[in-house]
Every structure is written in C-alpha cells, then in structure tokens.
Amino acid sequence: MSSVVDNIRQIRESLLPGVELVAVSKFHPVEVLREAYGAGQRVFGESRVQELVRKEPLLPSDIEWHFIGHLQTNKVRLVVPSVSMIQSIDSERLLRLVDKESARIGKVTDVLLQLHVALEATKFGFSCEECERMVDAGVIETLHNVRICGVMGMATNTDNDEEIRKEFREIRRVFERLAAGCMDGKDYFRTVSMGMSDDYRIAMEEGSTMVRIGSSIFGAREY
Ligand SMILES: *Cc1c(COP(=O)(O)O)cnc(C)c1O
C-alpha cells in the first residue's frame, strides 16, 4: 500500500509548472493530515464547516484551509475566521454575506466564484452567464472585504474525456473573459481551480492553476 507521503510526492511530480495542490482531506482524521503536513503540504481543502473548524485548531497554524463545499448561509459566521480561502461562492447572496462577516471581524477573505458547468443537476454554482452578469454589474466594486481571486468548477463525473475537457475549457473561458474585463489589472485574479483525482490531468491541459485532490492522496473516503 502506498503512503500518503508517497502519494503526495508522486502527484507533485505530475503537476505542470505553476499548478498548486490542494489536499482534500474531508472525512480523513487529523493523523493522516499530519502525515501530509510532514510531506510539506500546507494547503488543505474541506467541504464541511463543522469538520473544518474541529480540525483547524488541532493542526499547525501555518496551514491554509480552503473551504470547497456548499456553504450554507447560517454557517458563514462559523467558517470565515478559520479559512484562508472560500472556493465555493455559488450565489451573490453568499458573496455579500462573506463580505459582511469578514468586515465584522476585520478580515479580507480570498474567494473563488464557483461555476456550474457539469451535466449533473446536483452541483452548485453560478451559470457562466450569471457569473459574468454579476461581475459586469459592478457588484464586486462595492465589496471591500472579499478578494475575488478566480473561479472554481467541477466537471461531470463521467468516463467521457471529451465532455470533461469541454467543461474545463468553458471554466477557463469564463476566467479569461473576467480577467480581460472587470478584473483587468487585478493581479490577484489568477486562480482557476479545477481538477480532482480522476480528471486533474485534463484540467491542467485546459489551463487549471489549482487542483483539488483527495482520494489519490488519502485513499477512499468512508462516509
Ligand atoms: C471531494 C472533493 C474533491 C476531491 O475529490 P477526489 O476525487 O477525492 O480527488 C475536489 N473538489 C471538491 C469540491 C470536492 O468536494
């Protein structure tokens, strides 16, 4: 059986230059996160608020915690103090709430806008049109405690590589449009978070700058 440390090493070697690795540690105990930390991993992704806030104080403080799951508005207050980035902003209402809560505690929170491009109806996110409309409407200029650092998305869970590729290309296209439009000149707008264990190679070929990998590092999750 391969170890967490070996898995991380192998994945790092397979990343294209400039691609950042988020180790998705949801459902895994802090002991295995410590192993990943020992291998130099500093960015961890969690998808449940209670789990994130439970683990965060048990691990070294130089870890960057990324929230990657659907964030219910009543959990915003709980999660904002613990995270360095929220990747899963999927509505204007949520964006405004994260801004408001960040202002309340005197913080600027990095966020990504989550795009829904997959065929499954269950995945959260803005449609590409909604996202561009919101940004074009000038909403972002009015928010001073969130920093929009890019976009995030998931592809359909399918064996059809061409479908996956098409969806990643769509996410990258929205990123490019925003980067050339309203986000022009904002040097922090540079993250395209796409690619998971089974599809990150395709995602990198289509312009991912951040991959979120769980099971290939930590093994299968027991829900
Ligand atoms: C669980 C999860 C991942 C990691 O998935 P793996 O297939 O285990 O690599 C990535 N992104 C999000 C949003 C997730 O919920």
Short mmCIF file of C-alpha atoms and ligand atoms in Angstrom, two decimals:
data_model
loop_
_atom_site.label_atom_id
_atom_site.label_comp_id
_atom_site.label_asym_id
_atom_site.label_seq_id
_atom_site.Cartn_x
_atom_site.Cartn_y
_atom_site.Cartn_z
CA MET A 1 0.00 0.00 0.00
CA SER A 2 1.34 3.42 -0.88
CA SER A 3 1.65 6.02 1.84
CA VAL A 4 0.21 9.50 1.96
CA VAL A 5 3.74 10.86 1.69
CA ASP A 6 4.48 8.81 -1.45
CA ASN A 7 1.17 9.79 -2.99
CA ILE A 8 1.81 13.47 -2.46
CA ARG A 9 5.29 13.18 -3.88
CA GLN A 10 4.01 11.40 -6.97
CA ILE A 11 1.21 13.87 -7.56
CA ARG A 12 3.56 16.83 -7.13
CA GLU A 13 5.84 15.34 -9.78
CA SER A 14 2.92 15.10 -12.17
CA LEU A 15 1.84 18.73 -11.80
CA LEU A 16 2.57 21.19 -14.57
CA PRO A 17 4.68 24.19 -13.51
CA GLY A 18 2.71 26.77 -11.54
CA VAL A 19 -0.13 24.44 -10.59
CA GLU A 20 -0.93 24.48 -6.88
CA LEU A 21 -2.06 21.38 -4.99
CA VAL A 22 -4.95 21.47 -2.53
CA ALA A 23 -5.03 18.26 -0.48
CA VAL A 24 -8.71 17.47 0.01
CA SER A 25 -8.81 15.97 3.48
CA LYS A 26 -12.55 15.73 4.11
CA PHE A 27 -13.60 12.66 6.08
CA HIS A 28 -9.99 11.85 6.97
CA PRO A 29 -8.66 12.03 10.54
CA VAL A 30 -6.10 14.61 11.62
CA GLU A 31 -3.38 11.95 11.93
CA VAL A 32 -3.27 11.47 8.17
CA LEU A 33 -3.38 15.21 7.62
CA ARG A 34 -0.27 15.38 9.82
CA GLU A 35 1.44 12.91 7.52
CA ALA A 36 0.63 15.14 4.57
CA TYR A 37 1.88 18.14 6.52
CA GLY A 38 5.10 16.24 7.16
CA ALA A 39 5.47 15.84 3.40
CA GLY A 40 5.39 19.62 3.09
CA GLN A 41 1.71 20.01 2.24
CA ARG A 42 0.32 23.29 3.56
CA VAL A 43 -2.96 23.79 1.70
CA PHE A 44 -5.90 21.59 2.73
CA GLY A 45 -9.45 21.53 1.42
CA GLU A 46 -12.50 20.67 3.50
CA SER A 47 -16.14 20.58 2.46
CA ARG A 48 -18.00 20.59 5.77
CA VAL A 49 -17.89 23.51 8.16
CA GLN A 50 -18.10 21.55 11.41
CA GLU A 51 -15.29 19.27 10.33
CA LEU A 52 -13.06 22.13 9.28
CA VAL A 53 -13.48 24.09 12.49
CA ARG A 54 -12.89 20.93 14.53
CA LYS A 55 -9.64 20.03 12.72
CA GLU A 56 -8.19 23.51 12.30
CA PRO A 57 -7.08 24.09 15.92
CA LEU A 58 -5.55 20.59 16.13
CA LEU A 59 -3.04 21.21 13.36
CA PRO A 60 -0.16 23.66 12.79
CA SER A 61 -1.20 27.25 12.27
CA ASP A 62 0.70 27.72 9.01
CA ILE A 63 -1.82 25.52 7.20
CA GLU A 64 -4.06 27.30 4.70
CA TRP A 65 -7.59 25.95 4.93
CA HIS A 66 -9.72 26.17 1.81
CA PHE A 67 -13.44 25.64 2.11
CA ILE A 68 -14.61 23.79 -1.01
CA GLY A 69 -18.13 22.52 -0.19
CA HIS A 70 -21.53 24.11 -0.44
CA LEU A 71 -21.62 26.81 2.23
CA GLN A 72 -24.94 27.37 3.93
CA THR A 73 -25.51 30.99 4.81
CA ASN A 74 -26.05 30.16 8.50
CA LYS A 75 -22.52 28.69 8.68
CA VAL A 76 -20.72 31.72 7.25
CA ARG A 77 -20.01 33.21 10.66
CA LEU A 78 -18.51 29.96 11.88
CA VAL A 79 -16.21 29.34 8.94
CA VAL A 80 -14.88 32.78 7.97
CA PRO A 81 -12.37 33.12 10.85
CA SER A 82 -10.77 29.73 10.10
CA VAL A 83 -10.24 29.82 6.35
CA SER A 84 -7.74 31.43 4.05
CA MET A 85 -9.97 30.87 1.04
CA ILE A 86 -13.58 30.00 0.24
CA GLN A 87 -13.59 28.36 -3.18
CA SER A 88 -17.29 27.67 -3.33
CA ILE A 89 -19.04 31.03 -3.60
CA ASP A 90 -22.15 29.99 -5.52
CA SER A 91 -24.51 32.94 -5.14
CA GLU A 92 -24.41 36.69 -4.89
CA ARG A 93 -26.14 36.45 -1.54
CA LEU A 94 -23.38 34.23 -0.18
CA LEU A 95 -20.69 36.52 -1.57
CA ARG A 96 -22.29 39.51 0.18
CA LEU A 97 -22.61 37.61 3.44
CA VAL A 98 -18.96 36.53 3.41
CA ASP A 99 -18.01 40.15 2.74
CA LYS A 100 -20.18 41.39 5.60
CA GLU A 101 -18.89 38.83 8.08
CA SER A 102 -15.27 39.43 7.03
CA ALA A 103 -15.78 43.17 7.59
CA ARG A 104 -17.26 42.48 11.01
CA ILE A 105 -14.15 40.63 12.16
CA GLY A 106 -11.73 42.92 10.31
CA LYS A 107 -10.55 40.45 7.70
CA VAL A 108 -10.32 40.26 3.92
CA THR A 109 -11.29 36.79 2.71
CA ASP A 110 -10.00 35.35 -0.55
CA VAL A 111 -12.76 33.71 -2.55
CA LEU A 112 -13.37 31.94 -5.85
CA LEU A 113 -16.60 32.07 -7.80
CA GLN A 114 -17.91 28.55 -8.34
CA LEU A 115 -19.16 27.86 -11.84
CA HIS A 116 -21.66 25.17 -12.67
CA VAL A 117 -20.68 23.57 -15.96
CA ALA A 118 -21.34 19.88 -15.24
CA LEU A 119 -24.29 17.98 -16.62
CA GLU A 120 -25.39 16.80 -13.16
CA ALA A 121 -28.15 18.92 -11.68
CA THR A 122 -26.78 18.46 -8.17
CA LYS A 123 -23.63 20.55 -8.42
CA PHE A 124 -23.84 24.05 -7.00
CA GLY A 125 -22.55 27.14 -8.73
CA PHE A 126 -23.25 30.11 -10.97
CA SER A 127 -24.03 29.52 -14.58
CA CYS A 128 -21.37 31.18 -16.71
CA GLU A 129 -23.88 33.86 -17.78
CA GLU A 130 -24.98 34.58 -14.21
CA CYS A 131 -21.40 34.90 -13.08
CA GLU A 132 -20.41 37.28 -15.84
CA ARG A 133 -23.59 39.30 -15.35
CA MET A 134 -22.90 39.71 -11.63
CA VAL A 135 -19.32 40.79 -12.19
CA ASP A 136 -20.27 43.11 -15.05
CA ALA A 137 -22.97 44.70 -12.90
CA GLY A 138 -20.24 46.11 -10.67
CA VAL A 139 -21.20 44.13 -7.56
CA ILE A 140 -17.59 43.36 -6.80
CA GLU A 141 -16.50 47.00 -6.58
CA THR A 142 -18.91 47.50 -3.70
CA LEU A 143 -17.44 44.68 -1.60
CA HIS A 144 -14.26 45.54 0.26
CA ASN A 145 -13.71 42.52 2.48
CA VAL A 146 -13.66 39.81 -0.14
CA ARG A 147 -10.97 39.45 -2.75
CA ILE A 148 -12.14 37.60 -5.86
CA CYS A 149 -9.10 35.53 -6.79
CA GLY A 150 -10.58 33.49 -9.63
CA VAL A 151 -13.01 30.73 -10.42
CA MET A 152 -13.61 27.13 -9.38
CA GLY A 153 -15.53 24.34 -11.03
CA MET A 154 -16.14 20.63 -11.26
CA ALA A 155 -16.60 18.56 -14.38
CA THR A 156 -19.26 15.92 -14.85
CA ASN A 157 -18.42 12.59 -13.26
CA THR A 158 -18.09 10.62 -16.50
CA ASP A 159 -15.66 8.44 -18.46
CA ASN A 160 -16.14 10.70 -21.44
CA ASP A 161 -12.89 12.67 -21.52
CA GLU A 162 -14.13 14.94 -24.28
CA GLU A 163 -17.09 16.08 -22.18
CA ILE A 164 -14.77 16.73 -19.22
CA ARG A 165 -12.37 18.64 -21.44
CA LYS A 166 -15.16 20.74 -22.89
CA GLU A 167 -16.38 21.70 -19.41
CA PHE A 168 -12.91 22.65 -18.18
CA ARG A 169 -12.42 24.71 -21.32
CA GLU A 170 -15.65 26.53 -20.50
CA ILE A 171 -14.45 27.35 -16.97
CA ARG A 172 -11.15 28.65 -18.35
CA ARG A 173 -13.03 30.73 -20.94
CA VAL A 174 -15.10 32.47 -18.26
CA PHE A 175 -11.92 33.14 -16.29
CA GLU A 176 -10.26 34.70 -19.35
CA ARG A 177 -13.28 36.87 -20.05
CA LEU A 178 -13.40 38.19 -16.49
CA ALA A 179 -9.62 38.65 -16.45
CA ALA A 180 -9.80 40.77 -19.59
CA GLY A 181 -12.91 42.60 -18.42
CA CYS A 182 -13.86 43.72 -14.92
CA MET A 183 -10.93 42.00 -13.25
CA ASP A 184 -8.40 43.53 -15.63
CA GLY A 185 -5.36 44.79 -13.76
CA LYS A 186 -6.21 42.88 -10.56
CA ASP A 187 -3.06 40.81 -10.16
CA TYR A 188 -4.66 38.55 -7.53
CA PHE A 189 -7.26 37.35 -10.05
CA ARG A 190 -5.19 34.41 -11.21
CA THR A 191 -6.69 31.16 -9.90
CA VAL A 192 -8.52 28.59 -11.97
CA SER A 193 -9.33 25.80 -9.51
CA MET A 194 -10.32 22.72 -11.48
CA GLY A 195 -9.31 19.08 -11.50
CA MET A 196 -9.79 16.27 -8.96
CA SER A 197 -8.16 12.83 -8.62
CA ASP A 198 -9.68 11.39 -11.77
CA ASP A 199 -9.54 14.38 -14.07
CA TYR A 200 -6.76 16.74 -12.97
CA ARG A 201 -4.50 15.87 -15.89
CA ILE A 202 -7.16 17.01 -18.35
CA ALA A 203 -7.82 20.07 -16.17
CA MET A 204 -4.15 21.07 -16.29
CA GLU A 205 -4.10 20.70 -20.06
CA GLU A 206 -7.05 23.08 -20.17
CA GLY A 207 -5.45 25.74 -18.01
CA SER A 208 -6.02 24.81 -14.38
CA THR A 209 -3.77 26.62 -11.89
CA MET A 210 -5.02 24.75 -8.81
CA VAL A 211 -6.03 21.11 -8.45
CA ARG A 212 -8.07 19.71 -5.55
CA ILE A 213 -7.06 16.12 -4.89
CA GLY A 214 -8.45 13.85 -2.20
CA SER A 215 -8.69 10.13 -2.83
CA SER A 216 -5.42 9.85 -4.78
CA ILE A 217 -3.63 11.19 -1.70
CA PHE A 218 -5.61 9.80 1.24
CA GLY A 219 -7.36 6.80 -0.30
CA ALA A 220 -11.09 6.20 -0.46
CA ARG A 221 -13.32 8.12 1.93
CA GLU A 222 -15.61 6.33 4.36
CA TYR A 223 -18.77 8.37 4.58
C1 LIG B 1 -14.17 15.85 -2.58
C2 LIG B 1 -13.84 16.96 -3.49
C3 LIG B 1 -12.66 16.96 -4.25
C4 LIG B 1 -11.66 15.81 -4.25
O1 LIG B 1 -12.17 14.70 -4.93
P1 LIG B 1 -11.27 13.40 -5.21
O2 LIG B 1 -11.98 12.73 -6.32
O3 LIG B 1 -11.26 12.62 -3.95
O4 LIG B 1 -9.91 13.86 -5.59
C5 LIG B 1 -12.39 18.07 -5.02
N1 LIG B 1 -13.23 19.13 -5.07
C6 LIG B 1 -14.37 19.16 -4.37
C7 LIG B 1 -15.24 20.36 -4.47
C8 LIG B 1 -14.72 18.09 -3.57
O5 LIG B 1 -15.86 18.12 -2.88
#
